[in-house]
Coordinates of C-alpha atoms in Angstrom, one line a residue:
M1 CA 0.0 0.0 0.0
L2 CA 2.9 2.3 0.6
S3 CA 5.7 3.6 -1.6
E4 CA 9.0 1.7 -1.6
S5 CA 10.9 5.0 -2.1
P6 CA 10.5 6.8 1.2
S7 CA 12.2 10.0 2.1
V8 CA 14.1 9.9 5.4
T9 CA 13.8 12.7 7.9
G10 CA 16.4 13.4 10.5
A11 CA 17.5 10.4 12.4
F12 CA 14.8 8.2 11.3
A13 CA 15.9 5.0 9.4
D14 CA 14.1 3.7 6.4
D15 CA 12.3 1.0 8.4
S16 CA 11.1 3.5 10.9
V17 CA 9.7 5.8 8.2
E18 CA 8.0 2.8 6.5
A19 CA 6.6 1.5 9.8
T20 CA 5.1 4.9 10.5
Y21 CA 3.3 5.3 7.2
K22 CA 2.2 1.7 7.2
R23 CA 0.6 2.3 10.6
V24 CA -1.2 5.4 9.3
A25 CA -2.4 3.6 6.2
W26 CA -3.8 0.6 8.1
R27 CA -5.5 2.9 10.5
I28 CA -7.4 5.2 8.1
V29 CA -7.4 3.7 4.6
P30 CA -9.6 0.6 5.3
L31 CA -12.2 2.7 7.0
L32 CA -12.4 5.2 4.1
F33 CA -12.3 2.4 1.6
V34 CA -15.5 0.9 3.1
C35 CA -17.1 4.3 3.2
Y36 CA -16.4 4.7 -0.5
I37 CA -17.9 1.3 -1.3
V38 CA -21.1 2.4 0.5
A39 CA -21.1 5.8 -1.2
Y40 CA -20.7 4.5 -4.7
M41 CA -23.3 1.8 -4.2
D42 CA -25.9 4.4 -3.0
R43 CA -24.9 6.7 -5.9
V44 CA -25.3 4.2 -8.8
N45 CA -27.8 1.6 -7.5
V46 CA -30.4 3.5 -9.5
G47 CA -28.8 1.8 -12.5
F48 CA -30.1 -1.6 -11.2
A49 CA -33.4 -0.1 -9.9
K50 CA -34.0 1.1 -13.5
L51 CA -34.5 -2.5 -14.6
Q52 CA -37.8 -2.5 -12.7
M53 CA -38.8 1.0 -11.7
L54 CA -39.2 2.4 -15.2
A55 CA -41.9 0.0 -16.0
D56 CA -43.6 0.4 -12.5
L57 CA -43.6 4.2 -12.7
G58 CA -44.0 4.7 -16.5
F59 CA -40.7 6.6 -16.9
S60 CA -38.9 6.8 -20.2
D61 CA -35.1 6.5 -20.7
T62 CA -34.9 10.3 -21.0
I63 CA -36.6 10.7 -17.6
Y64 CA -34.3 8.2 -16.1
G65 CA -31.2 9.8 -17.6
L66 CA -32.2 13.2 -16.3
G67 CA -33.0 11.9 -12.9
A68 CA -29.7 10.0 -12.7
G69 CA -27.9 13.2 -13.7
F70 CA -29.7 15.6 -11.4
F71 CA -27.6 14.1 -8.6
F72 CA -24.6 15.9 -10.1
L73 CA -26.2 19.3 -10.3
G74 CA -26.7 19.4 -6.5
Y75 CA -23.2 17.9 -6.2
F76 CA -21.7 20.6 -8.4
L77 CA -23.4 23.5 -6.6
F78 CA -22.4 22.5 -3.0
E79 CA -19.1 20.7 -3.4
V80 CA -16.7 23.6 -3.0
P81 CA -18.6 25.0 0.1
S82 CA -18.7 21.5 1.6
N83 CA -15.0 21.0 1.2
L84 CA -14.1 24.4 2.7
L85 CA -16.3 23.5 5.7
L86 CA -14.5 20.2 6.0
H87 CA -11.2 22.0 6.0
R88 CA -12.4 24.3 8.7
F89 CA -14.4 22.0 11.0
G90 CA -12.6 18.7 10.5
A91 CA -13.2 15.5 8.5
R92 CA -14.6 13.4 11.4
R93 CA -17.8 15.5 11.9
W94 CA -18.3 16.5 8.3
I95 CA -17.9 13.1 6.7
A96 CA -20.1 11.5 9.3
R97 CA -22.8 14.2 8.6
I98 CA -22.5 13.6 4.8
M99 CA -23.0 9.8 5.1
I100 CA -26.0 9.9 7.4
T101 CA -27.7 12.6 5.4
W102 CA -27.3 10.8 2.1
A103 CA -28.5 7.5 3.6
V104 CA -31.8 9.1 4.6
L105 CA -32.3 10.6 1.1
S106 CA -31.2 7.5 -0.7
M107 CA -33.8 5.5 1.3
A108 CA -36.5 8.1 0.4
T109 CA -36.0 7.3 -3.3
A110 CA -38.0 4.1 -2.7
W111 CA -41.2 6.2 -2.5
V112 CA -40.9 8.4 -5.5
T113 CA -43.9 8.2 -7.9
T114 CA -43.5 11.0 -10.3
P115 CA -40.7 12.4 -12.5
A116 CA -40.6 15.6 -10.5
A117 CA -40.2 13.7 -7.2
F118 CA -37.4 11.6 -8.8
Y119 CA -35.6 14.7 -10.0
V120 CA -35.9 16.4 -6.6
I121 CA -34.7 13.5 -4.5
R122 CA -31.7 12.9 -6.8
F123 CA -30.8 16.6 -6.6
L124 CA -31.0 16.6 -2.8
L125 CA -28.9 13.4 -2.7
G126 CA -26.2 15.2 -4.7
I127 CA -26.3 18.1 -2.2
A128 CA -26.0 15.6 0.7
E129 CA -23.1 13.7 -0.7
A130 CA -21.2 16.8 -2.0
G131 CA -17.8 17.0 -0.4
F132 CA -17.4 13.3 0.5
F133 CA -15.0 12.2 -2.3
P134 CA -13.0 15.5 -2.5
G135 CA -13.0 15.7 1.2
V136 CA -11.3 12.3 1.5
I137 CA -8.8 13.3 -1.2
L138 CA -8.0 16.4 0.8
Y139 CA -7.9 14.4 4.0
L140 CA -5.2 12.1 2.6
T141 CA -3.0 15.1 1.9
Y142 CA -2.9 15.7 5.7
W143 CA -1.3 12.3 6.3
F144 CA 0.7 11.3 3.2
P145 CA 3.3 13.2 1.1
S146 CA 2.7 13.2 -2.7
H147 CA 5.1 10.4 -3.5
R148 CA 3.2 8.0 -1.3
R149 CA -0.3 9.2 -2.2
G150 CA -0.8 7.4 -5.5
R151 CA -1.1 3.9 -4.1
V152 CA -3.0 5.1 -1.0
T153 CA -5.5 6.9 -3.2
A154 CA -5.8 3.8 -5.4
W155 CA -6.6 1.7 -2.3
F156 CA -9.3 4.1 -1.3
M157 CA -10.7 4.3 -4.8
A158 CA -10.7 0.5 -5.0
G159 CA -14.1 1.0 -3.3
N160 CA -15.4 1.9 -6.8
P161 CA -14.8 -1.5 -8.5
I162 CA -15.4 -3.4 -5.2
S163 CA -18.9 -1.7 -5.0
G164 CA -19.5 -3.1 -8.5
I165 CA -18.3 -6.6 -7.5
I166 CA -20.4 -6.6 -4.3
G167 CA -23.3 -4.3 -5.4
G168 CA -24.1 -6.0 -8.7
P169 CA -25.0 -9.5 -7.2
L170 CA -26.5 -7.9 -4.1
S171 CA -28.7 -5.6 -6.0
G172 CA -29.9 -8.4 -8.3
L173 CA -30.5 -10.7 -5.3
V174 CA -32.5 -8.0 -3.4
M175 CA -34.6 -7.2 -6.5
K176 CA -35.3 -10.8 -7.2
L177 CA -36.0 -12.2 -3.7
L178 CA -37.8 -9.3 -2.1
A179 CA -40.1 -8.2 -5.0
G180 CA -43.6 -7.9 -3.6
S181 CA -42.6 -8.3 0.1
L182 CA -44.8 -6.1 2.3
G183 CA -46.3 -4.6 -0.8
L184 CA -43.1 -3.1 -2.1
S185 CA -41.3 -3.7 -5.4
G186 CA -37.8 -5.1 -5.6
W187 CA -36.4 -1.8 -6.6
Q188 CA -37.9 -0.1 -3.6
W189 CA -36.3 -2.7 -1.3
L190 CA -33.0 -2.0 -3.0
F191 CA -33.0 1.6 -2.0
I192 CA -34.1 0.8 1.6
I193 CA -31.7 -1.9 2.3
E194 CA -28.6 -0.3 0.7
A195 CA -29.1 2.9 2.8
F196 CA -28.4 1.3 6.2
P197 CA -24.7 0.7 5.7
A198 CA -24.2 4.4 5.2
I199 CA -25.8 5.2 8.5
V200 CA -23.6 2.6 10.3
M201 CA -20.4 3.9 8.7
G202 CA -21.3 7.5 9.4
I203 CA -21.4 6.6 13.1
V204 CA -18.2 4.7 12.9
V205 CA -16.4 7.6 11.2
Y206 CA -17.5 10.0 13.9
M207 CA -16.2 7.6 16.6
V208 CA -12.9 6.5 15.0
L209 CA -11.5 9.1 12.5
D210 CA -9.0 11.7 13.6
D211 CA -9.0 15.1 12.0
K212 CA -5.3 15.6 11.9
V213 CA -1.9 14.1 12.7
G214 CA -1.7 15.9 16.1
D215 CA -5.0 14.2 17.2
A216 CA -3.8 10.7 16.6
R217 CA -3.3 9.1 20.1
W218 CA -2.3 5.9 18.3
L219 CA 1.0 7.5 17.0
R220 CA 4.0 8.2 19.1
A221 CA 5.3 11.8 19.4
D222 CA 8.3 11.0 17.1
Q223 CA 6.0 9.5 14.5
K224 CA 3.8 12.6 14.5
A225 CA 6.8 14.8 14.1
L226 CA 8.0 12.8 11.2
I227 CA 4.8 13.0 9.3
S228 CA 4.2 16.7 10.1
A229 CA 7.7 17.6 9.0
E230 CA 7.3 15.8 5.6
I231 CA 3.8 17.4 5.0
E232 CA 5.0 20.8 6.0
R233 CA 8.1 20.6 3.7
E234 CA 5.8 19.6 0.8
N235 CA 3.3 22.4 1.6
R236 CA 6.0 25.0 1.3
A237 CA 6.7 23.9 -2.2
H238 CA 3.1 24.1 -3.3
T239 CA 2.4 26.9 -5.8
H240 CA -1.4 27.2 -5.3
G241 CA -2.2 27.9 -1.6
S242 CA -5.1 30.3 -1.9
I243 CA -8.6 30.2 -3.3
R244 CA -7.8 33.0 -5.8
S245 CA -4.7 31.2 -7.2
V246 CA -6.9 28.2 -7.9
L247 CA -9.7 30.1 -9.7
V248 CA -7.2 31.9 -12.1
S249 CA -5.1 28.8 -12.7
A250 CA -5.0 27.4 -16.3
R251 CA -3.7 24.1 -14.8
V252 CA -6.7 23.7 -12.6
W253 CA -9.2 24.4 -15.4
L254 CA -7.4 22.0 -17.7
L255 CA -7.6 19.3 -15.1
C256 CA -11.3 20.0 -14.8
F257 CA -11.7 19.3 -18.5
I258 CA -9.6 16.1 -18.3
L259 CA -11.6 14.8 -15.4
F260 CA -14.9 15.7 -17.2
G261 CA -13.9 13.3 -20.0
I262 CA -13.0 10.5 -17.7
V263 CA -16.1 10.8 -15.6
M264 CA -18.2 10.7 -18.7
G265 CA -17.0 7.1 -19.0
S266 CA -17.3 6.3 -15.3
Y267 CA -21.0 7.0 -15.1
A268 CA -21.7 5.5 -18.5
I269 CA -20.5 2.3 -16.9
G270 CA -22.3 2.8 -13.5
F271 CA -25.7 3.9 -14.9
W272 CA -25.9 1.9 -18.1
Q273 CA -23.9 -1.4 -17.7
P274 CA -27.0 -3.4 -16.4
T275 CA -29.0 -2.1 -19.5
L276 CA -26.2 -3.1 -21.9
I277 CA -26.1 -6.7 -20.4
R278 CA -29.9 -6.9 -20.7
L279 CA -29.8 -5.7 -24.3
A280 CA -27.4 -8.6 -24.9
G281 CA -30.2 -11.0 -24.0
I282 CA -29.9 -11.5 -20.3
E283 CA -33.2 -10.9 -18.4
D284 CA -32.7 -12.3 -14.9
P285 CA -31.6 -9.5 -12.5
L286 CA -29.3 -11.8 -10.5
T287 CA -27.5 -13.1 -13.6
I288 CA -27.1 -9.4 -14.7
G289 CA -25.6 -8.7 -11.3
M290 CA -23.2 -11.6 -11.5
L291 CA -22.0 -10.7 -15.0
S292 CA -21.4 -7.1 -13.9
M293 CA -18.7 -8.4 -11.5
I294 CA -16.4 -9.3 -14.4
P295 CA -15.5 -5.8 -15.6
Y296 CA -15.1 -4.5 -12.1
T297 CA -12.9 -7.4 -11.0
A298 CA -10.5 -6.8 -13.9
A299 CA -10.6 -3.0 -13.2
L300 CA -9.6 -3.6 -9.6
L301 CA -6.5 -5.6 -10.4
S302 CA -5.5 -3.1 -13.1
M303 CA -5.9 -0.1 -10.8
L304 CA -3.9 -1.5 -8.0
L305 CA -1.0 -2.7 -10.2
T306 CA -0.9 0.5 -12.1
A307 CA -0.9 2.7 -9.0
R308 CA 2.0 0.5 -7.5
H309 CA 4.1 1.0 -10.7
A310 CA 3.3 4.7 -10.9
D311 CA 4.5 5.3 -7.3
R312 CA 7.7 3.4 -7.9
T313 CA 8.5 5.3 -11.1
R314 CA 7.0 8.6 -9.9
E315 CA 5.5 9.0 -13.4
R316 CA 1.9 10.0 -13.8
R317 CA 1.3 11.1 -17.4
W318 CA 1.4 7.8 -19.2
H319 CA -0.1 6.0 -16.3
L320 CA -3.2 8.2 -16.8
A321 CA -3.2 8.6 -20.6
V322 CA -2.9 5.0 -21.6
P323 CA -5.8 3.8 -19.4
A324 CA -8.0 6.6 -20.8
L325 CA -7.3 5.5 -24.4
I326 CA -8.0 1.9 -23.5
A327 CA -11.4 3.0 -22.1
S328 CA -12.1 4.8 -25.3
V329 CA -11.5 1.6 -27.3
G330 CA -13.7 -0.3 -24.8
F331 CA -16.7 2.0 -25.3
S332 CA -16.3 1.8 -29.1
V333 CA -16.4 -2.0 -28.9
C334 CA -19.5 -1.8 -26.7
A335 CA -21.2 0.5 -29.3
L336 CA -20.4 -2.0 -32.1
S337 CA -21.4 -5.1 -30.2
G338 CA -25.1 -4.9 -30.8
S339 CA -27.0 -7.7 -29.0
H340 CA -24.0 -10.0 -28.8
L341 CA -23.0 -10.8 -25.2
Y342 CA -19.3 -11.7 -25.6
P343 CA -18.3 -8.6 -27.5
A344 CA -20.3 -6.4 -25.2
M345 CA -18.7 -7.9 -22.1
T346 CA -15.2 -7.5 -23.7
G347 CA -16.0 -3.8 -24.4
M348 CA -17.4 -3.2 -20.9
T349 CA -14.3 -4.8 -19.4
L350 CA -11.9 -2.7 -21.4
A351 CA -13.9 0.4 -20.6
A352 CA -14.1 -0.4 -16.8
V353 CA -10.3 -1.2 -16.7
G354 CA -9.4 2.0 -18.4
V355 CA -11.7 4.4 -16.6
I356 CA -11.3 3.0 -13.1
T357 CA -7.5 2.8 -13.5
A358 CA -7.3 6.4 -14.8
L359 CA -9.2 8.0 -11.9
P360 CA -6.7 7.5 -9.0
M361 CA -3.9 8.3 -11.4
F362 CA -5.6 11.6 -12.1
W363 CA -5.9 12.6 -8.5
A364 CA -2.2 12.4 -8.0
L365 CA -1.9 15.5 -10.2
P366 CA -3.8 18.3 -8.5
T367 CA -2.6 17.3 -5.0
G368 CA 1.0 17.7 -6.2
F369 CA 0.7 21.5 -6.5
L370 CA -2.4 22.5 -4.4
G371 CA -2.0 23.3 -0.7
G372 CA -3.9 24.7 2.3
A373 CA -7.2 26.4 1.5
G374 CA -6.2 26.2 -2.1
A375 CA -6.2 22.4 -1.9
A376 CA -9.6 22.4 -0.3
A377 CA -11.1 24.7 -2.9
G378 CA -9.1 23.3 -5.9
I379 CA -9.8 19.7 -5.3
A380 CA -13.5 20.4 -4.8
L381 CA -13.6 22.7 -7.9
I382 CA -11.9 20.1 -10.1
N383 CA -14.1 17.3 -8.8
C384 CA -17.4 19.1 -9.0
T385 CA -16.7 20.5 -12.5
G386 CA -15.4 17.2 -13.7
N387 CA -18.4 15.5 -12.2
L388 CA -20.8 17.6 -14.2
A389 CA -20.2 14.8 -16.6
G390 CA -22.2 12.7 -14.2
F391 CA -25.2 14.8 -15.3
V392 CA -24.3 15.1 -19.0
S393 CA -23.4 11.4 -19.5
P394 CA -26.7 9.7 -18.4
S395 CA -28.8 12.6 -19.7
V396 CA -27.3 12.6 -23.2
I397 CA -27.1 8.8 -23.5
G398 CA -30.7 8.5 -22.4
W399 CA -31.9 11.2 -24.8
L400 CA -29.9 9.7 -27.7
K401 CA -31.3 6.2 -26.9
N402 CA -34.8 7.6 -27.2
Q403 CA -34.0 9.3 -30.4
T404 CA -32.1 6.5 -32.1
H405 CA -33.5 3.5 -30.2
S406 CA -29.9 2.4 -29.6
L407 CA -27.1 3.0 -27.1
S408 CA -24.5 3.1 -29.8
S409 CA -24.4 6.8 -30.5
G410 CA -24.2 7.7 -26.8
L411 CA -21.3 5.2 -26.3
F412 CA -19.4 6.6 -29.3
L413 CA -19.8 10.1 -27.8
V414 CA -18.4 8.8 -24.5
A415 CA -15.5 7.1 -26.3
A416 CA -14.6 10.3 -28.1
M417 CA -14.7 12.4 -24.9
I418 CA -12.3 10.0 -23.1
A419 CA -10.0 9.9 -26.1
V420 CA -9.8 13.7 -26.1
A421 CA -9.1 13.7 -22.3
G422 CA -6.3 11.1 -22.8
M423 CA -4.7 13.1 -25.6
A424 CA -4.9 16.3 -23.5
V425 CA -2.8 14.6 -20.8
V426 CA -0.2 13.7 -23.4
I427 CA -0.1 16.9 -25.4
L428 CA -1.2 19.8 -23.2
I429 CA 0.2 19.2 -19.7
S430 CA 3.9 19.7 -19.1
A431 CA 5.8 16.9 -17.7
K432 CA 6.6 19.0 -14.6
V433 CA 3.0 19.4 -13.7
V434 CA 1.9 15.9 -14.4
N435 CA 4.8 14.1 -12.7
R436 CA 4.7 16.0 -9.5

């Protein structure tokens, strides 16, 4: 989980440095990893609910796409304020608040009956969750210097593919076994049951997480001094430490664009993968859930191995660009697969491997030059702007599907956006910025 190229501070030997960061990693990363699994399941379980709820409620693919995307409008509007509040008041209270609030709203989705109610609840869910992901990325900068952060970020973001591995079969099982119980449909039970883990984890975060290194009673004084010295030395080298410097930075806005392209692909997978499998002739929700494990399992292995290699070589550009281009190829294969299962699964696997591997590699870039309040604002700005693709992707794909009666045009659009993002990494970002 940790880099094998540590810097040594003062009288600390290599093994002491490694032991310190290993202790920190084992203390905080597994907890945040589980939280991210829960967060991502609650964010995209609507993709599985779609298999039943559209027929029950009389919604079209356009309504579904807009509703899935409305989450990201609320997310966009409230993410920067949320991250600034986390920076001010501490991660423990703020992340716990986020998780419990979104659990309540996710559960409430089970009782929507109209398009307007669906739009509103998704919008409120985005507001509630705003700040969770960028807050964790910011929080990791308090504990790990940049040359150790790639692999740690990858372990945290492994919650994304793990949520697919766990969530797919679980969602299919819930929808199949509980359909009709107590007068509720299977998709309603899905929202109810998958909300409870977020409440539990919110309470655990409040009880266990420490806001900063100085609060960690499980570290010795010399270990706290080691970490604080490395973080402080790195912060002095950061070029963007204020909110103003972030807002006027061409680097930051370019990273927003690159993330937008990658996230287009991420939510195309999250919101439409069950539909793609069903279009290939698979009707049973449990079978769809089991098949959805395949792309996520491959993506998990790829992400962890790539992050390990990137931290060892301290190179970021090609470790981000190549996966993005692989994802573009994967979505193109999906678009061409028609109703054939094996080509569709191959394309989905390539797309998932590329997108999910690219995301943690991306987040090694902005944390390399953002610091202080600038890091809180910059990480949130990049994430919320990039995540507007979470609104655009399902909305446009849903609209194009209604117009063309096929997912192919939407998938080709996603493939093009990710290809442009990958080329932007190669061509437009200087090696100095990318490799920091």
